[in-house]
Amino acid sequence: MINTICWKDDIVRMIDQTVLPEREVYIECTDYKQVADSIRTMVIRGAPAIGVAAAMGIALGAMASKADNKQVFLQDLDEVYRVIGETRPTAVNLFWAIDQMKGIVRKHNSLPISQLKDKLKQRALEIREQDISINKNIGQHGQQFIKDGDCILTHCNAGALATAGYGTALGVIRAAHDAGKRLSVLADETRPFMQGARLTAWELMHDHIPVTLITDNMAGYFMQQGKVNLVVVGADRIAGNGDVANKIGTYSVAVLADKHNIPFYVAAPISTLDLSLSSGEEIPIEQRAADEVTHVWGKSIAPVGVKVAHPAFDVTPARYVTGIITERGVAGPAYVDSLKALACGDND
Ligand code: MRU
């Protein structure tokens, strides 16, 4: 199994996703600032994986505090929350994880600092473990939509590498594959960071799941040819009305799927829901550096000085989404009610 992120001997170890698939390198973070840098530079990426990294980063930050009174300890923690919270703005799992850790501090407020540190570490490890079982449940709920012989198109990487393991969208595909269904995957390369080419193709090949890599602008061609049976993608934040923020290019895929009557599913944990937002218009969209667009593998592909736009995510309106697959079941239109019901329900 691909080990995206783990905690060993008070070190956070993560596979460096900026150099895959060329090299399989592991980064070891001994302090929270390294974890924050790893999130910012996308050594670790994908909404659930960012959440796990954030929780582990906070645990590292807490453990490193030299405070001998609670007030100073809490101030140290505030600084850790701030630094981790400023890494990436769109994936709500980051803020969910920070809230989880704040909740632990509130709940165990009366404990001595050393025990509070233990509780924070425990919660971070639990978040990692739970993420894997959540993804397996997402897979079970989602695999019903995949029939024997289907070809599934996916965008970006919502796999083991984007989570603590197994994946959300790729978890659905894995579960169908594990159930013995013959299937194949079309993976959009996902310019400009190439998560599809570098990560999705790598992890599906790793698990012997048939995958064909295409460039982003080929999706319409394969849909028109009748080669795509359904689309499954992940999400970075889902608003209360079912609008979905995901990797830039997802919206184009959703519109194309709609035009070709192809079901478009989103697979995501409950922690990706942001019911405080009434629509996707309120979701903050991360703008990333121009050189990720002008350069490929360090080589310039555009004229020096060209103006560049680089929104890292887009929002797919709920009307294009056939269903949202979570660990607690599948929400369908109308999302305001179906998402609320799932968010209030108990975990499977
Ligand atoms: O910029 P990234 O690589 O962090 O974006 C990742 C995505 O958009 C994923 O599809 C999303 O986080 C879901 S991951 C299970």
Coordinates of C-alpha atoms and ligand atoms in Angstrom, one line a residue:
M1 CA 0.0 0.0 0.0
I2 CA 1.2 3.5 -0.8
N3 CA 2.2 5.3 2.4
T4 CA 1.5 8.9 1.8
I5 CA 2.1 10.3 5.3
C6 CA 2.9 8.7 8.6
W7 CA 4.2 9.5 12.1
K8 CA 7.2 7.6 13.3
D9 CA 9.4 8.4 16.4
D10 CA 7.9 11.9 16.5
I11 CA 8.8 12.6 12.9
V12 CA 6.2 13.2 10.2
R13 CA 7.3 11.3 7.1
M14 CA 5.7 12.0 3.7
I15 CA 6.3 10.9 0.2
D16 CA 7.5 13.9 -1.9
Q17 CA 4.8 14.4 -4.5
T18 CA 6.7 17.1 -6.3
V19 CA 9.3 14.6 -7.7
L20 CA 7.0 11.6 -8.4
P21 CA 7.0 9.5 -10.5
E22 CA 10.6 10.1 -11.4
R23 CA 11.9 9.5 -7.9
E24 CA 10.3 8.0 -4.8
V25 CA 11.7 10.2 -2.1
Y26 CA 10.5 10.6 1.5
I27 CA 10.7 13.9 3.4
E28 CA 11.0 13.9 7.2
C29 CA 9.6 16.8 9.1
T30 CA 10.7 17.4 12.7
D31 CA 8.9 20.7 13.2
Y32 CA 5.7 22.2 12.3
K33 CA 7.2 24.9 10.0
Q34 CA 8.6 22.1 7.8
V35 CA 5.1 20.6 7.6
A36 CA 3.6 24.0 6.7
D37 CA 6.2 24.4 3.9
S38 CA 5.5 20.9 2.7
I39 CA 1.8 21.7 2.4
R40 CA 2.5 25.1 0.7
T41 CA 5.0 23.7 -1.9
M42 CA 2.7 20.6 -2.5
V43 CA 5.2 18.0 -1.3
I44 CA 1.9 16.8 0.2
R45 CA -1.4 17.7 -1.5
G46 CA -5.0 16.7 -1.9
A47 CA -7.6 17.8 0.5
P48 CA -7.7 14.9 3.0
A49 CA -3.9 14.5 3.0
I50 CA -3.5 18.2 3.7
G51 CA -5.8 17.7 6.7
V52 CA -3.8 14.9 8.1
A53 CA -0.5 16.8 7.6
A54 CA -2.0 19.9 9.3
A55 CA -3.1 17.8 12.3
M56 CA 0.4 16.2 12.5
G57 CA 2.0 19.5 12.1
I58 CA 0.0 20.9 15.0
A59 CA 1.0 17.9 17.1
L60 CA 4.7 18.5 16.3
G61 CA 4.2 22.3 17.1
A62 CA 2.6 21.4 20.5
M63 CA 5.3 19.0 21.4
A64 CA 8.1 21.5 20.6
S65 CA 6.6 24.1 22.9
K66 CA 8.8 24.9 25.9
A67 CA 6.0 26.6 27.7
D68 CA 5.6 25.7 31.4
N69 CA 2.3 27.5 31.9
K70 CA -0.9 26.9 30.1
Q71 CA -1.3 30.5 28.9
V72 CA 2.0 30.5 27.1
F73 CA 1.4 27.0 25.7
L74 CA -1.9 28.2 24.3
Q75 CA -0.2 31.2 22.7
D76 CA 2.4 28.9 21.2
L77 CA -0.4 26.8 19.8
D78 CA -2.1 29.9 18.3
E79 CA 1.0 30.6 16.4
V80 CA 1.1 27.1 15.1
Y81 CA -2.6 27.3 14.0
R82 CA -1.8 30.6 12.2
V83 CA 1.2 29.3 10.3
I84 CA -0.5 26.0 9.3
G85 CA -3.7 27.9 8.4
E86 CA -2.0 30.2 6.0
T87 CA -0.6 27.4 3.8
R88 CA -3.4 26.8 1.3
P89 CA -6.8 28.4 1.3
T90 CA -9.2 26.2 -0.7
A91 CA -9.2 22.7 0.8
V92 CA -11.4 23.0 3.8
N93 CA -10.0 19.8 5.3
L94 CA -7.0 21.9 6.5
F95 CA -9.3 24.1 8.5
W96 CA -11.4 21.1 9.6
A97 CA -8.2 19.6 11.0
I98 CA -7.2 22.8 12.8
D99 CA -10.7 22.8 14.4
Q100 CA -10.3 19.2 15.4
M101 CA -7.1 20.0 17.2
K102 CA -8.6 23.1 18.8
G103 CA -11.4 20.9 20.0
I104 CA -9.0 18.6 21.7
V105 CA -7.4 21.5 23.6
R106 CA -10.8 22.7 24.7
K107 CA -12.0 19.3 25.8
H108 CA -8.8 18.5 27.8
N109 CA -8.2 22.0 29.0
S110 CA -7.7 21.0 32.6
L111 CA -4.9 18.5 31.9
P112 CA -1.3 19.3 32.4
I113 CA 0.6 20.5 29.3
S114 CA 2.5 17.2 28.9
Q115 CA -0.8 15.2 28.8
L116 CA -2.4 17.7 26.5
K117 CA 0.5 17.2 24.1
D118 CA -0.1 13.5 24.2
K119 CA -3.8 14.0 23.4
L120 CA -3.0 16.2 20.4
K121 CA -0.6 13.6 19.0
Q122 CA -3.2 10.9 19.6
R123 CA -5.8 12.8 17.7
A124 CA -3.5 13.5 14.8
L125 CA -2.7 9.8 14.5
E126 CA -6.4 9.0 14.8
I127 CA -7.3 11.4 12.0
R128 CA -4.8 9.6 9.7
E129 CA -6.3 6.1 10.6
Q130 CA -9.9 7.3 10.3
D131 CA -9.1 8.8 6.9
I132 CA -8.2 5.4 5.5
S133 CA -11.4 3.8 6.8
I134 CA -13.5 6.7 5.6
N135 CA -12.1 6.3 2.1
K136 CA -12.8 2.6 2.2
N137 CA -16.4 3.4 3.1
I138 CA -16.6 6.0 0.3
G139 CA -15.3 3.2 -2.0
Q140 CA -18.1 0.8 -0.9
H141 CA -20.8 3.4 -1.3
G142 CA -19.5 4.5 -4.7
Q143 CA -18.6 1.3 -6.5
Q144 CA -22.3 0.5 -7.1
F145 CA -22.2 3.2 -9.9
I146 CA -19.4 1.3 -11.8
K147 CA -20.5 -1.5 -14.0
D148 CA -18.4 -4.4 -15.3
G149 CA -16.5 -3.1 -18.4
D150 CA -16.9 0.6 -17.6
C151 CA -14.4 3.3 -18.5
I152 CA -14.1 6.0 -15.8
L153 CA -12.6 9.4 -16.4
T154 CA -11.0 11.2 -13.5
H155 CA -9.3 14.6 -13.2
C156 CA -6.3 15.5 -10.9
N157 CA -5.4 12.9 -8.2
A158 CA -8.0 12.0 -5.6
G159 CA -6.2 8.8 -4.8
A160 CA -4.1 7.2 -2.0
L161 CA -1.6 10.1 -2.6
A162 CA -4.2 12.7 -1.9
T163 CA -5.4 11.1 1.3
A164 CA -3.8 9.0 4.1
G165 CA -4.5 6.0 1.8
Y166 CA -6.9 4.3 -0.6
G167 CA -8.3 7.6 -2.0
T168 CA -11.7 9.1 -2.5
A169 CA -12.4 9.1 -6.3
L170 CA -9.7 6.5 -6.8
G171 CA -11.1 4.7 -3.7
V172 CA -14.4 4.3 -5.6
I173 CA -12.4 2.9 -8.6
R174 CA -10.3 0.7 -6.3
A175 CA -13.4 -0.7 -4.6
A176 CA -15.0 -1.6 -7.9
H177 CA -11.7 -3.2 -9.1
D178 CA -11.4 -5.1 -5.8
A179 CA -15.0 -6.3 -6.3
G180 CA -13.8 -8.0 -9.5
K181 CA -15.3 -5.6 -12.0
R182 CA -13.3 -5.1 -15.1
L183 CA -12.7 -1.4 -15.6
S184 CA -10.4 1.1 -17.1
V185 CA -9.5 4.6 -16.2
L186 CA -8.9 7.7 -18.4
A187 CA -6.7 10.0 -16.4
D188 CA -6.6 13.7 -17.4
E189 CA -3.0 14.8 -17.1
T190 CA -4.2 17.9 -15.1
R191 CA -2.1 20.9 -16.2
P192 CA -0.2 22.7 -14.8
F193 CA 0.9 20.6 -11.8
M194 CA 0.3 17.3 -13.7
Q195 CA -1.3 15.4 -10.8
G196 CA -3.0 13.1 -13.3
A197 CA 0.0 12.3 -15.3
R198 CA 2.5 12.1 -12.4
L199 CA 0.4 10.8 -9.6
T200 CA -2.9 9.1 -10.7
A201 CA -1.1 7.2 -13.5
W202 CA 1.6 6.2 -11.1
E203 CA -0.6 5.0 -8.3
L204 CA -3.0 3.1 -10.6
M205 CA -0.2 1.4 -12.4
H206 CA 1.3 0.6 -8.9
D207 CA -2.0 -1.2 -8.1
H208 CA -2.3 -2.8 -11.6
I209 CA -5.6 -0.9 -12.4
P210 CA -5.7 -0.3 -16.2
V211 CA -5.1 3.4 -16.9
T212 CA -4.7 5.5 -20.0
L213 CA -3.2 8.9 -19.7
I214 CA -4.8 11.7 -21.8
T215 CA -4.1 15.4 -22.0
D216 CA -6.9 17.6 -20.5
N217 CA -8.1 18.7 -23.9
M218 CA -8.8 15.1 -25.0
A219 CA -11.6 14.5 -22.5
G220 CA -14.3 15.8 -24.9
Y221 CA -13.0 13.7 -27.8
F222 CA -13.3 10.5 -25.7
M223 CA -16.8 11.4 -24.5
Q224 CA -17.9 12.1 -28.0
Q225 CA -16.6 8.7 -29.1
G226 CA -18.8 7.1 -26.4
K227 CA -15.7 5.9 -24.6
V228 CA -16.5 7.3 -21.1
N229 CA -19.2 5.7 -19.0
L230 CA -18.8 7.9 -15.9
V231 CA -16.7 10.6 -14.3
V232 CA -15.5 10.5 -10.7
V233 CA -13.5 13.3 -9.2
G234 CA -12.6 14.4 -5.6
A235 CA -13.3 17.7 -4.0
D236 CA -11.5 20.4 -2.0
R237 CA -14.6 22.0 -0.6
I238 CA -18.3 21.4 -1.1
A239 CA -20.7 24.3 -0.3
G240 CA -24.1 23.7 1.3
N241 CA -25.9 23.8 -2.0
G242 CA -23.7 21.1 -3.5
D243 CA -21.3 23.3 -5.6
V244 CA -17.9 21.6 -5.7
A245 CA -14.5 23.2 -5.7
N246 CA -11.9 20.9 -7.2
K247 CA -8.8 21.1 -9.3
I248 CA -8.9 23.6 -12.1
G249 CA -10.4 21.9 -15.2
T250 CA -13.0 20.0 -13.2
Y251 CA -15.7 22.4 -14.3
S252 CA -14.9 21.9 -18.0
V253 CA -15.1 18.1 -17.5
A254 CA -18.5 18.4 -15.7
V255 CA -20.0 20.6 -18.5
L256 CA -18.7 18.1 -21.1
A257 CA -20.1 15.2 -19.2
D258 CA -23.5 16.9 -18.9
K259 CA -23.5 17.6 -22.7
H260 CA -22.8 13.9 -23.3
N261 CA -25.2 12.6 -20.7
I262 CA -22.4 11.0 -18.7
P263 CA -22.9 10.7 -14.9
F264 CA -20.6 13.0 -13.0
Y265 CA -19.9 11.9 -9.4
V266 CA -17.9 13.6 -6.7
A267 CA -16.3 11.5 -4.0
A268 CA -15.3 13.2 -0.7
P269 CA -15.4 12.7 3.0
I270 CA -17.8 14.6 5.2
S271 CA -14.9 16.8 6.4
T272 CA -14.8 18.3 2.9
L273 CA -18.3 19.7 3.3
D274 CA -18.5 23.4 4.2
L275 CA -22.1 23.9 5.1
S276 CA -21.3 27.4 6.4
L277 CA -21.2 28.4 2.7
S278 CA -24.4 28.7 0.9
S279 CA -22.9 28.5 -2.5
G280 CA -19.6 27.8 -4.3
E281 CA -19.2 31.5 -5.0
E282 CA -18.0 31.9 -1.5
I283 CA -15.2 29.4 -1.8
P284 CA -11.8 31.0 -1.7
I285 CA -9.8 30.0 -4.8
E286 CA -6.1 29.7 -4.4
Q287 CA -4.0 31.6 -7.0
R288 CA -0.7 29.9 -7.5
A289 CA 2.7 31.2 -8.8
A290 CA 3.1 32.0 -12.5
D291 CA 6.1 29.8 -13.0
E292 CA 4.0 26.7 -12.5
V293 CA 2.3 27.7 -15.8
T294 CA 5.3 29.1 -17.7
H295 CA 7.6 26.2 -16.8
V296 CA 7.5 22.5 -17.1
W297 CA 10.1 20.6 -15.1
G298 CA 12.1 23.8 -14.8
K299 CA 12.1 24.5 -18.5
S300 CA 10.4 27.6 -19.8
I301 CA 7.6 27.0 -22.3
A302 CA 6.4 30.6 -22.6
P303 CA 7.9 34.0 -23.5
V304 CA 9.6 35.7 -20.6
G305 CA 7.4 38.3 -19.0
V306 CA 4.1 37.0 -20.4
K307 CA 1.1 37.7 -18.2
V308 CA -0.2 34.5 -16.5
A309 CA -3.3 33.5 -14.7
H310 CA -3.2 30.5 -12.4
P311 CA -6.3 29.8 -10.4
A312 CA -5.6 26.3 -8.9
F313 CA -9.3 25.3 -8.5
D314 CA -12.6 26.0 -10.1
V315 CA -16.2 25.5 -8.9
T316 CA -18.6 23.1 -10.5
P317 CA -22.2 24.1 -10.0
A318 CA -24.3 21.5 -8.2
R319 CA -26.6 21.1 -11.3
Y320 CA -23.8 19.2 -13.1
V321 CA -23.2 16.8 -10.2
T322 CA -25.1 13.5 -10.4
G323 CA -24.2 12.5 -6.8
I324 CA -21.8 13.2 -3.9
I325 CA -20.4 10.0 -2.5
T326 CA -19.4 10.2 1.1
E327 CA -18.5 7.7 3.8
R328 CA -22.0 8.0 5.1
G329 CA -23.8 7.4 1.8
V330 CA -24.6 9.2 -1.4
A331 CA -26.2 12.7 -1.5
G332 CA -28.2 13.5 -4.6
P333 CA -30.0 16.6 -5.7
A334 CA -31.4 18.6 -3.9
Y335 CA -28.1 19.0 -2.1
V336 CA -29.2 21.5 0.5
D337 CA -31.2 18.8 2.3
S338 CA -29.3 15.7 1.3
L339 CA -25.9 17.1 2.4
K340 CA -27.4 18.4 5.6
A341 CA -28.9 15.0 6.4
L342 CA -25.5 13.3 5.8
A343 CA -23.6 15.9 7.8
C344 CA -25.9 15.3 10.8
G345 CA -25.8 11.5 10.5
D346 CA -23.6 9.1 12.3
N347 CA -20.6 7.7 10.7
D348 CA -21.0 4.2 9.3
Ligands
MRU1 O1 -3.7 21.2 -5.7 P1 -4.0 19.8 -5.2 O2 -3.2 18.8 -5.9 O3 -3.9 19.8 -3.7 O4 -5.5 19.6 -5.6 C1 -6.1 18.3 -5.3 C2 -7.4 18.2 -5.8 O5 -8.0 19.1 -6.4 C3 -8.1 16.9 -5.5 O6 -9.0 16.5 -6.5 C4 -8.9 17.1 -4.2 O7 -8.1 17.6 -3.2 C5 -9.5 15.8 -3.7 S1 -8.3 14.7 -3.1 C6 -9.0 13.3 -2.4

